[in-house]
PDB file of C-alpha atoms in Angstrom:
ATOM      1  CA  UNK K   1       0.015   0.007   0.005  1.00 87.00           C
ATOM      2  CA  UNK K   2       1.335   3.418  -0.972  1.00 94.00           C
ATOM      3  CA  UNK K   3       0.795   6.470   1.197  1.00 96.00           C
ATOM      4  CA  UNK K   4       0.421   9.913  -0.361  1.00 97.00           C
ATOM      5  CA  UNK K   5       1.085  12.772   2.069  1.00 98.00           C
ATOM      6  CA  UNK K   6      -0.332  16.276   1.458  1.00 97.00           C
ATOM      7  CA  UNK K   7       0.826  18.992   3.850  1.00 93.00           C
ATOM      8  CA  UNK K   8      -1.054  22.036   5.068  1.00 89.00           C
ATOM      9  CA  UNK K   9      -0.601  25.658   4.151  1.00 81.00           C
ATOM     10  CA  UNK K  10       2.563  27.096   5.708  1.00 79.00           C
ATOM     11  CA  UNK K  11       4.090  23.612   5.886  1.00 86.00           C
ATOM     12  CA  UNK K  12       6.461  21.679   3.648  1.00 88.00           C
ATOM     13  CA  UNK K  13       7.050  17.982   2.951  1.00 92.00           C
ATOM     14  CA  UNK K  14       9.421  18.002   5.931  1.00 92.00           C
ATOM     15  CA  UNK K  15       6.370  18.397   8.144  1.00 94.00           C
ATOM     16  CA  UNK K  16       5.735  14.668   7.683  1.00 96.00           C
ATOM     17  CA  UNK K  17       9.243  13.440   8.591  1.00 95.00           C
ATOM     18  CA  UNK K  18       8.451  12.543  12.212  1.00 96.00           C
ATOM     19  CA  UNK K  19       5.097  10.943  11.308  1.00 96.00           C
ATOM     20  CA  UNK K  20       6.877   8.667   8.825  1.00 94.00           C
ATOM     21  CA  UNK K  21       9.511   7.858  11.415  1.00 94.00           C
ATOM     22  CA  UNK K  22       6.916   6.608  13.899  1.00 95.00           C
ATOM     23  CA  UNK K  23       4.859   4.608  11.408  1.00 94.00           C
ATOM     24  CA  UNK K  24       5.328   0.907  10.844  1.00 91.00           C
ATOM     25  CA  UNK K  25       7.641  -0.252   8.103  1.00 85.00           C
ATOM     26  CA  UNK K  26       6.398  -1.594   4.785  1.00 83.00           C
ATOM     27  CA  UNK K  27       4.713   1.469   3.330  1.00 90.00           C
ATOM     28  CA  UNK K  28       5.870   3.270   0.188  1.00 92.00           C
ATOM     29  CA  UNK K  29       5.490   6.995   0.933  1.00 94.00           C
ATOM     30  CA  UNK K  30       4.992   9.716  -1.664  1.00 95.00           C
ATOM     31  CA  UNK K  31       5.141  13.342  -0.466  1.00 96.00           C
ATOM     32  CA  UNK K  32       3.527  15.907  -2.752  1.00 94.00           C
ATOM     33  CA  UNK K  33       4.045  19.615  -2.088  1.00 89.00           C
ATOM     34  CA  UNK K  34       1.971  22.557  -3.269  1.00 82.00           C
ATOM     35  CA  UNK K  35       5.065  23.806  -5.104  1.00 79.00           C
ATOM     36  CA  UNK K  36       5.200  20.590  -7.090  1.00 83.00           C
ATOM     37  CA  UNK K  37       1.600  21.083  -8.212  1.00 84.00           C
ATOM     38  CA  UNK K  38       2.183  24.694  -9.109  1.00 79.00           C
ATOM     39  CA  UNK K  39       4.915  23.732 -11.591  1.00 66.00           C
ATOM     40  CA  UNK K  40       2.393  21.668 -13.549  1.00 61.00           C
ATOM     41  CA  UNK K  41      -0.536  24.098 -13.340  1.00 58.00           C
ATOM     42  CA  UNK K  42      -1.399  26.892 -15.742  1.00 62.00           C
ATOM     43  CA  UNK K  43      -3.027  29.070 -13.070  1.00 66.00           C
ATOM     44  CA  UNK K  44      -2.812  29.118  -9.314  1.00 83.00           C
ATOM     45  CA  UNK K  45      -6.298  28.318  -8.119  1.00 88.00           C
ATOM     46  CA  UNK K  46      -7.619  25.492  -5.939  1.00 90.00           C
ATOM     47  CA  UNK K  47      -9.369  23.838  -8.847  1.00 90.00           C
ATOM     48  CA  UNK K  48      -6.339  24.033 -11.122  1.00 90.00           C
ATOM     49  CA  UNK K  49      -4.078  22.610  -8.452  1.00 90.00           C
ATOM     50  CA  UNK K  50      -6.637  19.832  -7.829  1.00 93.00           C
ATOM     51  CA  UNK K  51      -6.511  18.968 -11.530  1.00 92.00           C
ATOM     52  CA  UNK K  52      -2.732  18.940 -11.367  1.00 91.00           C
ATOM     53  CA  UNK K  53      -2.877  16.616  -8.370  1.00 95.00           C
ATOM     54  CA  UNK K  54      -5.309  14.338 -10.217  1.00 95.00           C
ATOM     55  CA  UNK K  55      -2.752  13.986 -13.007  1.00 93.00           C
ATOM     56  CA  UNK K  56       0.009  13.195 -10.528  1.00 94.00           C
ATOM     57  CA  UNK K  57      -2.086  10.592  -8.696  1.00 96.00           C
ATOM     58  CA  UNK K  58      -3.002   8.821 -11.921  1.00 94.00           C
ATOM     59  CA  UNK K  59       0.684   8.114 -12.439  1.00 94.00           C
ATOM     60  CA  UNK K  60       0.799   6.065  -9.247  1.00 94.00           C
ATOM     61  CA  UNK K  61       0.839   2.360 -10.004  1.00 91.00           C
ATOM     62  CA  UNK K  62      -1.099   0.298  -7.471  1.00 92.00           C
ATOM     63  CA  UNK K  63      -3.365   1.062  -4.524  1.00 94.00           C
ATOM     64  CA  UNK K  64      -2.768   4.093  -2.324  1.00 96.00           C
ATOM     65  CA  UNK K  65      -4.378   6.207   0.359  1.00 96.00           C
ATOM     66  CA  UNK K  66      -4.114   9.961   0.816  1.00 98.00           C
ATOM     67  CA  UNK K  67      -3.132  11.483   4.157  1.00 98.00           C
ATOM     68  CA  UNK K  68      -3.898  15.218   4.192  1.00 97.00           C
ATOM     69  CA  UNK K  69      -3.765  17.954   6.783  1.00 96.00           C
ATOM     70  CA  UNK K  70      -5.742  21.226   6.508  1.00 92.00           C
ATOM     71  CA  UNK K  71      -5.339  22.375   2.921  1.00 92.00           C
ATOM     72  CA  UNK K  72      -3.880  18.956   2.060  1.00 95.00           C
ATOM     73  CA  UNK K  73      -7.067  17.452   3.438  1.00 96.00           C
ATOM     74  CA  UNK K  74      -9.155  19.731   1.225  1.00 95.00           C
ATOM     75  CA  UNK K  75      -7.282  18.350  -1.764  1.00 96.00           C
ATOM     76  CA  UNK K  76      -7.823  14.813  -0.487  1.00 97.00           C
ATOM     77  CA  UNK K  77     -11.585  15.371  -0.181  1.00 96.00           C
ATOM     78  CA  UNK K  78     -11.705  16.720  -3.716  1.00 95.00           C
ATOM     79  CA  UNK K  79      -9.800  13.662  -5.007  1.00 96.00           C
ATOM     80  CA  UNK K  80     -12.149  11.279  -3.239  1.00 96.00           C
ATOM     81  CA  UNK K  81     -14.943  12.572  -5.495  1.00 95.00           C
ATOM     82  CA  UNK K  82     -12.937  11.848  -8.671  1.00 92.00           C
ATOM     83  CA  UNK K  83     -12.842   8.343 -10.084  1.00 85.00           C
ATOM     84  CA  UNK K  84      -9.487   6.691  -9.417  1.00 92.00           C
ATOM     85  CA  UNK K  85      -9.623   2.929  -8.897  1.00 93.00           C
ATOM     86  CA  UNK K  86      -6.297   2.990  -7.021  1.00 95.00           C
ATOM     87  CA  UNK K  87      -7.507   5.381  -4.294  1.00 96.00           C
ATOM     88  CA  UNK K  88      -8.532   3.063  -1.447  1.00 96.00           C
ATOM     89  CA  UNK K  89      -8.914   5.369   1.546  1.00 96.00           C
ATOM     90  CA  UNK K  90      -7.945   8.673   3.110  1.00 97.00           C
ATOM     91  CA  UNK K  91      -6.965  10.317   6.390  1.00 98.00           C
ATOM     92  CA  UNK K  92      -8.188  13.868   7.020  1.00 98.00           C
ATOM     93  CA  UNK K  93      -6.735  16.007   9.792  1.00 97.00           C
ATOM     94  CA  UNK K  94      -7.941  19.511  10.609  1.00 93.00           C
ATOM     95  CA  UNK K  95      -9.821  19.606   7.312  1.00 94.00           C
ATOM     96  CA  UNK K  96     -12.710  21.948   6.459  1.00 91.00           C
ATOM     97  CA  UNK K  97     -15.236  20.789   3.889  1.00 93.00           C
ATOM     98  CA  UNK K  98     -16.777  24.199   3.401  1.00 90.00           C
ATOM     99  CA  UNK K  99     -15.582  27.807   3.734  1.00 84.00           C
ATOM    100  CA  UNK K 100     -19.024  29.327   3.027  1.00 79.00           C
ATOM    101  CA  UNK K 101     -21.061  27.662   5.802  1.00 70.00           C
ATOM    102  CA  UNK K 102     -20.546  28.593   9.420  1.00 61.00           C
ATOM    103  CA  UNK K 103     -19.642  32.074  10.585  1.00 52.00           C
ATOM    104  CA  UNK K 104     -16.629  30.977  12.649  1.00 57.00           C
ATOM    105  CA  UNK K 105     -14.826  29.117   9.838  1.00 63.00           C
ATOM    106  CA  UNK K 106     -15.728  31.844   7.346  1.00 60.00           C
ATOM    107  CA  UNK K 107     -14.511  34.603   9.619  1.00 63.00           C
ATOM    108  CA  UNK K 108     -11.221  32.892  10.351  1.00 61.00           C
ATOM    109  CA  UNK K 109     -10.686  32.211   6.628  1.00 65.00           C
ATOM    110  CA  UNK K 110     -11.158  35.942   5.859  1.00 66.00           C
ATOM    111  CA  UNK K 111      -8.797  36.907   8.699  1.00 63.00           C
ATOM    112  CA  UNK K 112      -6.122  34.480   7.491  1.00 67.00           C
ATOM    113  CA  UNK K 113      -6.427  35.823   3.965  1.00 65.00           C
ATOM    114  CA  UNK K 114      -5.806  39.343   5.277  1.00 64.00           C
ATOM    115  CA  UNK K 115      -2.818  38.234   7.377  1.00 63.00           C
ATOM    116  CA  UNK K 116      -1.278  36.296   4.493  1.00 67.00           C
ATOM    117  CA  UNK K 117      -1.284  39.470   2.395  1.00 71.00           C
ATOM    118  CA  UNK K 118       0.782  41.196   5.086  1.00 67.00           C
ATOM    119  CA  UNK K 119       3.413  38.438   5.389  1.00 73.00           C
ATOM    120  CA  UNK K 120       6.570  39.366   3.423  1.00 80.00           C
ATOM    121  CA  UNK K 121       7.333  37.265   0.370  1.00 77.00           C
ATOM    122  CA  UNK K 122      10.684  36.189   1.834  1.00 79.00           C
ATOM    123  CA  UNK K 123       8.906  34.489   4.745  1.00 73.00           C
ATOM    124  CA  UNK K 124       6.830  32.404   2.349  1.00 68.00           C
ATOM    125  CA  UNK K 125       9.930  31.674   0.310  1.00 73.00           C
ATOM    126  CA  UNK K 126      11.630  30.160   3.335  1.00 69.00           C
ATOM    127  CA  UNK K 127       8.775  27.664   3.484  1.00 64.00           C
ATOM    128  CA  UNK K 128       9.367  26.693  -0.106  1.00 64.00           C
ATOM    129  CA  UNK K 129       6.508  28.571  -1.724  1.00 70.00           C
ATOM    130  CA  UNK K 130       6.037  31.923  -3.368  1.00 68.00           C
ATOM    131  CA  UNK K 131       3.635  34.562  -2.065  1.00 70.00           C
ATOM    132  CA  UNK K 132       2.380  34.939  -5.637  1.00 70.00           C
ATOM    133  CA  UNK K 133       1.109  31.370  -5.302  1.00 73.00           C
ATOM    134  CA  UNK K 134      -0.501  31.652  -1.882  1.00 73.00           C
ATOM    135  CA  UNK K 135      -2.647  34.751  -2.315  1.00 75.00           C
ATOM    136  CA  UNK K 136      -4.550  33.759  -5.497  1.00 78.00           C
ATOM    137  CA  UNK K 137      -4.858  30.182  -4.197  1.00 81.00           C
ATOM    138  CA  UNK K 138      -6.502  31.415  -1.013  1.00 77.00           C
ATOM    139  CA  UNK K 139      -8.743  33.830  -2.878  1.00 80.00           C
ATOM    140  CA  UNK K 140      -9.905  31.015  -5.164  1.00 83.00           C
ATOM    141  CA  UNK K 141     -11.152  29.043  -2.157  1.00 85.00           C
ATOM    142  CA  UNK K 142     -13.752  31.601  -1.103  1.00 82.00           C
ATOM    143  CA  UNK K 143     -16.465  29.454  -2.671  1.00 85.00           C
ATOM    144  CA  UNK K 144     -15.001  26.115  -1.573  1.00 89.00           C
ATOM    145  CA  UNK K 145     -17.968  23.949  -0.461  1.00 92.00           C
ATOM    146  CA  UNK K 146     -18.228  20.151  -0.656  1.00 94.00           C
ATOM    147  CA  UNK K 147     -21.110  19.864   1.827  1.00 92.00           C
ATOM    148  CA  UNK K 148     -23.518  18.504  -0.776  1.00 93.00           C
ATOM    149  CA  UNK K 149     -21.088  15.890  -2.099  1.00 95.00           C
ATOM    150  CA  UNK K 150     -19.755  14.183   1.034  1.00 96.00           C
ATOM    151  CA  UNK K 151     -22.413  11.454   0.890  1.00 95.00           C
ATOM    152  CA  UNK K 152     -20.916  10.313  -2.441  1.00 95.00           C
ATOM    153  CA  UNK K 153     -17.568   9.356  -0.883  1.00 96.00           C
ATOM    154  CA  UNK K 154     -17.322   5.567  -0.800  1.00 93.00           C
ATOM    155  CA  UNK K 155     -13.848   4.853   0.543  1.00 96.00           C
ATOM    156  CA  UNK K 156     -12.821   4.199   4.182  1.00 96.00           C
ATOM    157  CA  UNK K 157     -11.966   7.511   5.843  1.00 97.00           C
ATOM    158  CA  UNK K 158     -10.231   8.371   9.102  1.00 98.00           C
ATOM    159  CA  UNK K 159     -10.964  11.842  10.462  1.00 98.00           C
ATOM    160  CA  UNK K 160      -8.436  13.081  12.999  1.00 98.00           C
ATOM    161  CA  UNK K 161      -8.848  16.045  15.333  1.00 96.00           C
ATOM    162  CA  UNK K 162      -6.848  17.492  18.191  1.00 96.00           C
ATOM    163  CA  UNK K 163      -8.835  17.980  21.373  1.00 95.00           C
ATOM    164  CA  UNK K 164      -7.550  21.552  21.554  1.00 93.00           C
ATOM    165  CA  UNK K 165      -8.435  22.398  17.951  1.00 91.00           C
ATOM    166  CA  UNK K 166     -11.716  24.059  18.849  1.00 88.00           C
ATOM    167  CA  UNK K 167     -12.137  25.689  15.460  1.00 84.00           C
ATOM    168  CA  UNK K 168     -11.998  22.433  13.481  1.00 88.00           C
ATOM    169  CA  UNK K 169     -13.505  20.044  16.019  1.00 92.00           C
ATOM    170  CA  UNK K 170     -17.151  20.679  14.968  1.00 90.00           C
ATOM    171  CA  UNK K 171     -16.197  20.143  11.314  1.00 91.00           C
ATOM    172  CA  UNK K 172     -14.367  16.912  12.171  1.00 95.00           C
ATOM    173  CA  UNK K 173     -17.434  15.541  13.887  1.00 95.00           C
ATOM    174  CA  UNK K 174     -19.620  16.531  10.953  1.00 94.00           C
ATOM    175  CA  UNK K 175     -17.249  14.925   8.454  1.00 96.00           C
ATOM    176  CA  UNK K 176     -17.356  11.659  10.384  1.00 96.00           C
ATOM    177  CA  UNK K 177     -21.157  11.741  10.263  1.00 96.00           C
ATOM    178  CA  UNK K 178     -21.584  12.873   6.641  1.00 96.00           C
ATOM    179  CA  UNK K 179     -19.013  10.558   4.984  1.00 97.00           C
ATOM    180  CA  UNK K 180     -20.576   7.051   4.868  1.00 94.00           C
ATOM    181  CA  UNK K 181     -17.467   5.038   5.751  1.00 89.00           C
ATOM    182  CA  UNK K 182     -15.765   7.461   8.117  1.00 96.00           C
ATOM    183  CA  UNK K 183     -14.583   7.198  11.692  1.00 96.00           C
ATOM    184  CA  UNK K 184     -13.444   9.955  14.064  1.00 97.00           C
ATOM    185  CA  UNK K 185     -10.444   9.761  16.370  1.00 97.00           C
ATOM    186  CA  UNK K 186      -9.592  12.610  18.739  1.00 97.00           C
ATOM    187  CA  UNK K 187      -5.996  13.019  19.860  1.00 96.00           C
ATOM    188  CA  UNK K 188      -5.813  14.323  23.406  1.00 95.00           C
ATOM    189  CA  UNK K 189      -3.976  17.625  23.924  1.00 94.00           C
ATOM    190  CA  UNK K 190      -3.505  17.981  20.166  1.00 94.00           C
ATOM    191  CA  UNK K 191      -4.128  21.226  18.306  1.00 92.00           C
ATOM    192  CA  UNK K 192      -4.320  21.901  14.585  1.00 90.00           C
ATOM    193  CA  UNK K 193      -0.938  20.793  13.184  1.00 92.00           C
ATOM    194  CA  UNK K 194      -1.016  17.271  14.563  1.00 96.00           C
ATOM    195  CA  UNK K 195       1.612  16.003  12.112  1.00 97.00           C
ATOM    196  CA  UNK K 196       4.309  18.259  13.633  1.00 95.00           C
ATOM    197  CA  UNK K 197       3.002  18.633  17.174  1.00 95.00           C
ATOM    198  CA  UNK K 198       2.010  15.060  17.980  1.00 96.00           C
ATOM    199  CA  UNK K 199       3.580  12.928  15.237  1.00 97.00           C
ATOM    200  CA  UNK K 200       3.751   9.710  17.226  1.00 97.00           C
ATOM    201  CA  UNK K 201       0.062   9.794  18.132  1.00 97.00           C
ATOM    202  CA  UNK K 202      -0.762  10.725  14.562  1.00 97.00           C
ATOM    203  CA  UNK K 203       1.282   7.816  13.214  1.00 97.00           C
ATOM    204  CA  UNK K 204      -0.336   5.361  15.654  1.00 96.00           C
ATOM    205  CA  UNK K 205      -3.823   6.365  14.592  1.00 97.00           C
ATOM    206  CA  UNK K 206      -2.967   5.999  10.913  1.00 97.00           C
ATOM    207  CA  UNK K 207      -1.300   2.599  11.533  1.00 95.00           C
ATOM    208  CA  UNK K 208      -4.425   1.384  13.350  1.00 95.00           C
ATOM    209  CA  UNK K 209      -6.637   2.645  10.552  1.00 96.00           C
ATOM    210  CA  UNK K 210      -4.533   0.907   7.900  1.00 94.00           C
ATOM    211  CA  UNK K 211      -4.577  -2.329   9.846  1.00 92.00           C
ATOM    212  CA  UNK K 212      -8.331  -2.419  10.462  1.00 90.00           C
ATOM    213  CA  UNK K 213      -9.977  -0.713   7.502  1.00 86.00           C
ATOM    214  CA  UNK K 214     -11.088  -2.606   4.419  1.00 80.00           C
ATOM    215  CA  UNK K 215      -8.761  -0.952   1.896  1.00 79.00           C
ATOM    216  CA  UNK K 216      -8.983  -3.565  -0.819  1.00 68.00           C
TER     217      UNK K 216
END
């Protein structure tokens, strides 16, 4: 089984290093960064990057699951609605399924967009991504809403949430209820970036999911 890791905004592929270290052996990992998708996209929007990711995933030979955090989870959700016989499951951590429903999520999204505009380009560049990529990408997600499509997802799904991630906890519970084959696991004392803050617990939950879910 291959594992495809998609990091969150403000992260890089290195954000998964400790998670991979704590996971059991025997998995073939593929880390895909936003920057990698940008190089193969004509325009920098969420939908264009999703199309680029679709092309990358169709080059993977054999079954795989997607493990996505935050923005990476948004991409994973989008991919689960696209036919790919090799996609057998996914893990979503701190992942919104809509940025138009719910005043709290919507307000935080607008605040983040404003803050991102103020962050100097050199700060983004240190994280391996250009500011010219981030701003239009974020703006393109203002209408992001998969709330009416979640019932169509037919692959085993693990939804992870940190007990201290109060913003995303309601969404995590809703995802686990709205996706037919989903389960929710809450990591005690965890916040939003579980892959870097609590990598061992994250890895253990994914290992358990892979061992018990029907991923055939």
